XYZ file of N, CA and C in Angstrom:
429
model
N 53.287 -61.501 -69.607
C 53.007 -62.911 -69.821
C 54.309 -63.638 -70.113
N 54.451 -64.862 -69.653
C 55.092 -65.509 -70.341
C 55.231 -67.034 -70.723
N 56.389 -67.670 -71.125
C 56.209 -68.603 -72.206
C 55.491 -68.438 -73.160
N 54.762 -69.714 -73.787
C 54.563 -69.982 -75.406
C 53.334 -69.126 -75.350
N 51.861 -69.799 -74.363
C 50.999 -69.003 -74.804
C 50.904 -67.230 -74.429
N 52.080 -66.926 -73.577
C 52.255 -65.734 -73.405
C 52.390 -65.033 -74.867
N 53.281 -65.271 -75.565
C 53.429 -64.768 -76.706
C 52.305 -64.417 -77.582
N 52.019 -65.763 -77.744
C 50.632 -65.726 -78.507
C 49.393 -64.662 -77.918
N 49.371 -65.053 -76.849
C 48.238 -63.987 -76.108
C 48.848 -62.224 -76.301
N 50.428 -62.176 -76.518
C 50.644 -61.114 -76.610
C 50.319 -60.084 -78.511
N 50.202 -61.502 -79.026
C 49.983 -60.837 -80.161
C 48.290 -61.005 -80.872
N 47.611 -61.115 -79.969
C 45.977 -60.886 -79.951
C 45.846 -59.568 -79.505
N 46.504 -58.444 -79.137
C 46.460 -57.268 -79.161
C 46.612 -56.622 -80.301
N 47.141 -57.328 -81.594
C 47.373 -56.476 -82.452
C 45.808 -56.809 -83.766
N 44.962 -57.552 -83.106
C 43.418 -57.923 -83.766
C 42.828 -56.728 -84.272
N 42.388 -56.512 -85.390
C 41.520 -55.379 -85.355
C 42.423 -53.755 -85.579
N 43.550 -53.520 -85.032
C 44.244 -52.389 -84.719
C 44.836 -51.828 -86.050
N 44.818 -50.177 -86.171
C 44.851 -50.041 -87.470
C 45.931 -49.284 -87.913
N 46.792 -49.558 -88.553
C 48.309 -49.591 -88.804
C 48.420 -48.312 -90.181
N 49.129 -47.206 -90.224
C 49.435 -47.046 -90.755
C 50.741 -47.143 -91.301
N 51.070 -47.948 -92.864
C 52.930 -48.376 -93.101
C 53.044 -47.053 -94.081
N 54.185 -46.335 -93.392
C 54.634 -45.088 -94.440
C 56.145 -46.148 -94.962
N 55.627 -46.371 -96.694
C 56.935 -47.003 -97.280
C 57.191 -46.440 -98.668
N 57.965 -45.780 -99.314
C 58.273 -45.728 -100.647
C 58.255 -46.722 -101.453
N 58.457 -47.708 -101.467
C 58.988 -49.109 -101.755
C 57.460 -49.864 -102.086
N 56.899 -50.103 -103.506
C 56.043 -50.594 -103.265
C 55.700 -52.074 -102.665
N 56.520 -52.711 -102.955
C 56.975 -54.432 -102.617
C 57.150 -54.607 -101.343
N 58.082 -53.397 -100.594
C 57.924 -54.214 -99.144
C 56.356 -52.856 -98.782
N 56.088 -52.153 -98.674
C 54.859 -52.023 -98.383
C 53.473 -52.730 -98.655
N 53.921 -53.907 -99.422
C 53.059 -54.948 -99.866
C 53.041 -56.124 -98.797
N 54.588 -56.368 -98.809
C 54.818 -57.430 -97.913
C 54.374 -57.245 -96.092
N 55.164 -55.761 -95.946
C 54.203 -55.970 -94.212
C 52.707 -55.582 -94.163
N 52.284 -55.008 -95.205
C 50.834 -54.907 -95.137
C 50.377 -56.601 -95.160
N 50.967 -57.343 -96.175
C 50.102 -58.465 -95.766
C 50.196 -59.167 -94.581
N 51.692 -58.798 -94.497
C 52.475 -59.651 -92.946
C 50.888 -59.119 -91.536
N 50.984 -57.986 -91.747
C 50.056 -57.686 -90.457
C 48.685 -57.951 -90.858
N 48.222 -58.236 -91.990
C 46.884 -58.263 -92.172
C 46.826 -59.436 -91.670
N 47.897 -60.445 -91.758
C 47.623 -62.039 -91.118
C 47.240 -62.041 -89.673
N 47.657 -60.953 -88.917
C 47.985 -60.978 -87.616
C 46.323 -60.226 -87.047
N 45.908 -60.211 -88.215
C 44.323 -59.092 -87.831
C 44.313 -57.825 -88.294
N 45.417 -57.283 -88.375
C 45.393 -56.170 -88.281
C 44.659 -54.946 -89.266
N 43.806 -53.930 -89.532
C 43.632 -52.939 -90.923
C 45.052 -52.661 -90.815
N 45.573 -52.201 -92.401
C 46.096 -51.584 -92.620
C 46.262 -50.649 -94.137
N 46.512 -49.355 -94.031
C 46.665 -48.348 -94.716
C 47.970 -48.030 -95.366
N 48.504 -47.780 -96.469
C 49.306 -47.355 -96.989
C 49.547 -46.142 -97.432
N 51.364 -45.566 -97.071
C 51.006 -43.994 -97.509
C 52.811 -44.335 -98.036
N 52.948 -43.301 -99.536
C 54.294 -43.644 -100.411
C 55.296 -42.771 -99.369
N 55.106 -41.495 -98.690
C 56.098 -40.819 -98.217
C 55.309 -40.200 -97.455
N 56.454 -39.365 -96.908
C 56.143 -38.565 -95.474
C 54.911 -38.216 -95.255
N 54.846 -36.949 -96.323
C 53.639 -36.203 -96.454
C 52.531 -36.443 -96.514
N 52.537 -37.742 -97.395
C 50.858 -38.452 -97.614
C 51.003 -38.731 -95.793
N 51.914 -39.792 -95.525
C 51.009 -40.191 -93.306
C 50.715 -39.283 -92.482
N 51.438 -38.068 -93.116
C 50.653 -37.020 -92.362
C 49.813 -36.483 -92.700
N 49.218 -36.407 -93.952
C 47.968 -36.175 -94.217
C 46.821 -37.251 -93.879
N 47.253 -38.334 -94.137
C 46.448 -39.451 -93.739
C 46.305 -39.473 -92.195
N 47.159 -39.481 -90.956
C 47.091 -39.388 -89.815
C 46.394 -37.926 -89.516
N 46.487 -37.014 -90.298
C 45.838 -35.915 -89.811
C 44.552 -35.620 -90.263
N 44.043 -36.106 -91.058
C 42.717 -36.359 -91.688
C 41.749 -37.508 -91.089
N 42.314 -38.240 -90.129
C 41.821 -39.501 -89.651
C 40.999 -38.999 -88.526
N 39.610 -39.427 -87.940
C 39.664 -39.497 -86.945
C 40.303 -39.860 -85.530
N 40.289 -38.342 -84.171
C 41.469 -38.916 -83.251
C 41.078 -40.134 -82.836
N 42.178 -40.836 -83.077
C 42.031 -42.458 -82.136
C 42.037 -43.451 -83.619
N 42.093 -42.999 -84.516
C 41.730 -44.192 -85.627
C 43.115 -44.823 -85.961
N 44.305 -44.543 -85.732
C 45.601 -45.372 -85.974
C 45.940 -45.517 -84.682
N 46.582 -46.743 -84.530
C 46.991 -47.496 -83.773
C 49.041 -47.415 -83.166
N 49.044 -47.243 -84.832
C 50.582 -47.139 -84.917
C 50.464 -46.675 -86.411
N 51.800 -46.231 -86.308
C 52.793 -46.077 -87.690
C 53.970 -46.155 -87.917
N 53.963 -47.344 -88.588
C 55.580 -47.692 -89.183
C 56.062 -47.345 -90.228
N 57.079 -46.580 -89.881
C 58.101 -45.636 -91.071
C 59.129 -45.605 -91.436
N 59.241 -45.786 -92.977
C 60.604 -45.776 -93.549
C 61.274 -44.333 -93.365
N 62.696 -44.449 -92.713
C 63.057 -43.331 -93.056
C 62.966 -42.818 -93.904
N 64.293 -43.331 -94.849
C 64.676 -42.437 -95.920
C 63.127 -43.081 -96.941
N 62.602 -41.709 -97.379
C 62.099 -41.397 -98.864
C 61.676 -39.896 -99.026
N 60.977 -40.193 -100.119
C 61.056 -39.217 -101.014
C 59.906 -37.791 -100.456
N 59.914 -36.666 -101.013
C 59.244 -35.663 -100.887
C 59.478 -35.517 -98.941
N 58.911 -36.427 -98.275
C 59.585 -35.773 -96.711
C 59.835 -37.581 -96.343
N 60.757 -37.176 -95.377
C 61.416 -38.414 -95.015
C 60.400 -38.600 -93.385
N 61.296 -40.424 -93.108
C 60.412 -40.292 -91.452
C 60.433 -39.748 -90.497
N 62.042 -39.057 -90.795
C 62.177 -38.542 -89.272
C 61.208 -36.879 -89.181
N 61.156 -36.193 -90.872
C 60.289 -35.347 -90.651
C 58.772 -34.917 -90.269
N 58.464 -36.460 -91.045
C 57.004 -36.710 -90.426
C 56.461 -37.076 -89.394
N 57.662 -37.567 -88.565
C 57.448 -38.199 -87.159
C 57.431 -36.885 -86.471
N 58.146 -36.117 -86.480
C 58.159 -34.431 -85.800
C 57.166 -34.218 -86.214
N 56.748 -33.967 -87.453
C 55.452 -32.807 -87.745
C 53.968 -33.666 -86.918
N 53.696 -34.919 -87.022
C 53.000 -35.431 -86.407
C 53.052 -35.224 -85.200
N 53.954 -35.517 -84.697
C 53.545 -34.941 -82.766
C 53.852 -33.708 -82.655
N 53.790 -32.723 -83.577
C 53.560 -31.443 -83.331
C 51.947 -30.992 -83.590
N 51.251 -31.568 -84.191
C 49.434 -31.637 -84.577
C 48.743 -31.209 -83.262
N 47.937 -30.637 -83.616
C 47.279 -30.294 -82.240
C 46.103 -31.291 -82.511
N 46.430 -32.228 -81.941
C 45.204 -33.535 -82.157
C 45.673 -34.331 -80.198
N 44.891 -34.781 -79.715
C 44.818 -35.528 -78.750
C 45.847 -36.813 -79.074
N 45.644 -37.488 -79.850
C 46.507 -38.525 -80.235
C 48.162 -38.629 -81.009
N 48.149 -36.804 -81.121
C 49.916 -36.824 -82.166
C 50.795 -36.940 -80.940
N 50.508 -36.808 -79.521
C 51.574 -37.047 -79.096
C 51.499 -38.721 -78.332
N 51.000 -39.526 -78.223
C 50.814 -40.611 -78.003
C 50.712 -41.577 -79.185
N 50.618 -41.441 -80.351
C 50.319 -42.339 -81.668
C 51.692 -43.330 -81.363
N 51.521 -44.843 -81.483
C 53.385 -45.529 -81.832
C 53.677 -45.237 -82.999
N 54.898 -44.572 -82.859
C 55.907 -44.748 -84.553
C 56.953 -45.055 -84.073
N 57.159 -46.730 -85.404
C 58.296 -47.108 -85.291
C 58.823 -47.023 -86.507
N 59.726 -46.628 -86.144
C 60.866 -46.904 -87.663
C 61.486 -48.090 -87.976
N 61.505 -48.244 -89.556
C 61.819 -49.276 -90.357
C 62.626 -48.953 -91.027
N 64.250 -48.741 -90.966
C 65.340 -48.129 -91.798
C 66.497 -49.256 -91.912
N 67.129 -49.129 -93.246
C 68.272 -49.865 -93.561
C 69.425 -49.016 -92.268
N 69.502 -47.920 -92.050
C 70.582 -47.125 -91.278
C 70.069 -47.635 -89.784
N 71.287 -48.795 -89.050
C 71.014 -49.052 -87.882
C 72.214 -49.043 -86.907
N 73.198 -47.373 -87.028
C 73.892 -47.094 -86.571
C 73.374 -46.768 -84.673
N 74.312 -46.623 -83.651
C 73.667 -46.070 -82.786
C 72.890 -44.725 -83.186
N 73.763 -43.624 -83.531
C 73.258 -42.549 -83.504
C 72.190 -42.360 -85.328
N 72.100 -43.483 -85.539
C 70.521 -43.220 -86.382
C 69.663 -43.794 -85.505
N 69.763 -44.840 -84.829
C 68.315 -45.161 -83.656
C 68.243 -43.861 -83.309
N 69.532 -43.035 -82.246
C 68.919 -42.322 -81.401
C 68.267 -40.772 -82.089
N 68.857 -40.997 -83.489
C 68.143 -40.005 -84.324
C 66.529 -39.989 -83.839
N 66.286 -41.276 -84.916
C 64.807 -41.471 -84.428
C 63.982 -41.284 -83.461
N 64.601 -41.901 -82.238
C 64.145 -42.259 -81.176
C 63.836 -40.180 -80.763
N 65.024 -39.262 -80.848
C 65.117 -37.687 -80.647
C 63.407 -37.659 -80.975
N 63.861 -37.632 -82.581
C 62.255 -37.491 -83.288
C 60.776 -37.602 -82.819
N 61.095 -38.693 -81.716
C 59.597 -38.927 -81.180
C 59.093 -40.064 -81.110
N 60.248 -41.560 -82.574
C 59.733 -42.489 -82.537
C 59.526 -43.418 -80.938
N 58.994 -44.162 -81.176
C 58.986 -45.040 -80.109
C 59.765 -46.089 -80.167
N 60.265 -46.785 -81.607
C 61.301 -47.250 -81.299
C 61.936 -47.302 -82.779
N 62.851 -48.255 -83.064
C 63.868 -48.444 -84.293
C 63.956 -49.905 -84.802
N 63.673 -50.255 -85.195
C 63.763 -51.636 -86.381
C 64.297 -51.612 -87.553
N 65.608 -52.285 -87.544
C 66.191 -52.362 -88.469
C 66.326 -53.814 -89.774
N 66.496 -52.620 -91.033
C 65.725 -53.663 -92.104
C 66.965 -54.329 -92.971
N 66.640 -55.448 -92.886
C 65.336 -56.027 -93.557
C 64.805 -56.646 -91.802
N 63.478 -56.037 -91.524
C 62.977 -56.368 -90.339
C 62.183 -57.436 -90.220
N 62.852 -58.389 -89.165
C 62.166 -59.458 -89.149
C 60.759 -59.367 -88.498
N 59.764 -60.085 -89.203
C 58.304 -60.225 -89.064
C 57.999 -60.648 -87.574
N 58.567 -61.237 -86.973
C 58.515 -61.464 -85.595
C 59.144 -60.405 -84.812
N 60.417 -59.560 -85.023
C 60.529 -58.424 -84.061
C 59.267 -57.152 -84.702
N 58.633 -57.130 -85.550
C 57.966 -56.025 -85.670
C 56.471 -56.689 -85.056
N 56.060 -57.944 -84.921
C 54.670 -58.230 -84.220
C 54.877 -57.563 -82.688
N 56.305 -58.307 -82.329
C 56.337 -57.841 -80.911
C 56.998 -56.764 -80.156
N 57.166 -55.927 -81.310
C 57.551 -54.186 -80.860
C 55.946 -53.869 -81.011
N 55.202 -53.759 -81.912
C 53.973 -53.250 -82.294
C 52.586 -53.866 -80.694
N 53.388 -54.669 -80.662
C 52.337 -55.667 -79.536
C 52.600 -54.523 -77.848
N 54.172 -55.009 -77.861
C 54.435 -53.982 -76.637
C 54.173 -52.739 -76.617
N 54.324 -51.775 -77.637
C 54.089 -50.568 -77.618
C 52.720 -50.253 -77.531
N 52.097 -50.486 -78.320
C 50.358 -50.536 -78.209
C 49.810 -50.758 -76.884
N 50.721 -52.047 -76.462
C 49.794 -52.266 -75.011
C 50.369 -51.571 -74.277
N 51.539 -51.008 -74.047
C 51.880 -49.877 -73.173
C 51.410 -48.625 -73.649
N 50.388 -48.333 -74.454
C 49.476 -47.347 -74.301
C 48.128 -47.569 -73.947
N 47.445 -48.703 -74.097
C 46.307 -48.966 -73.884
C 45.857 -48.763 -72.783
């Protein structure tokens, strides 16, 4: 699509769709949870690695949409949970979007990520408009 109502029409894909934010940080896991709840979206919160992969692996297949992840935290970081997740023998661990949300936005930390499995790299403090329309494109290039 494009122009104005392209945009807009591009971010009516993200209605309804159910987000998991892996953030240590309780404040900004506050802030894009509400940021996307404006946009329609459910969303779920998990403090570190381990909880989104328990939460993504406990979910019914097909029930997240995406997951956006802080690298660095505590007990397992994103880039470990992004591996262990598309290693799941679930229909959806190797297709799920994960994007990362990291202060480190060297080349070779994107392409860290990107190794990992993410789908893409957003670097923080991430603006609310590049994460509608990474989350918008990626989604619909799975749908």
């Amino acid at each position: 699509m494009t122009g104005q109502s392209g945009a807009a029409g591009e971010m009516e894909v993200l209605k309804g769709k159910h987000i998991l934010v892996c953030e240590d940080n309780t404040i900004n896991a506050e802030i894009v949870k509400r940021l996307l709840e404006k946009k329609g979206c459910i969303v779920d919160i998990a403090e570190n690695g381990k909880v989104a992969v328990n939460k993504f692996g406990s979910s019914i297949t097909g029930y997240y949409d995406a997951i956006l992840i802080n690298i660095r935290m505590p007990v397992m970081d994103g880039i470990e949970a992004t591996e262990y997740i598309r290693t799941l023998n679930r229909k959806d661990s190797k297709t799920i979007v994960i994007i990362a949300m990291s202060a480190n936005a060297f080349r070779e930390d994107i392409d860290k990520s990107l190794a990992a499995g993410m789908n893409a790299h957003l670097a923080k403090p991430v603006s609310p408009e590049a994460m509608f329309e990474e989350l918008a494109r990626d989604i619909s290039r799975k749908e």
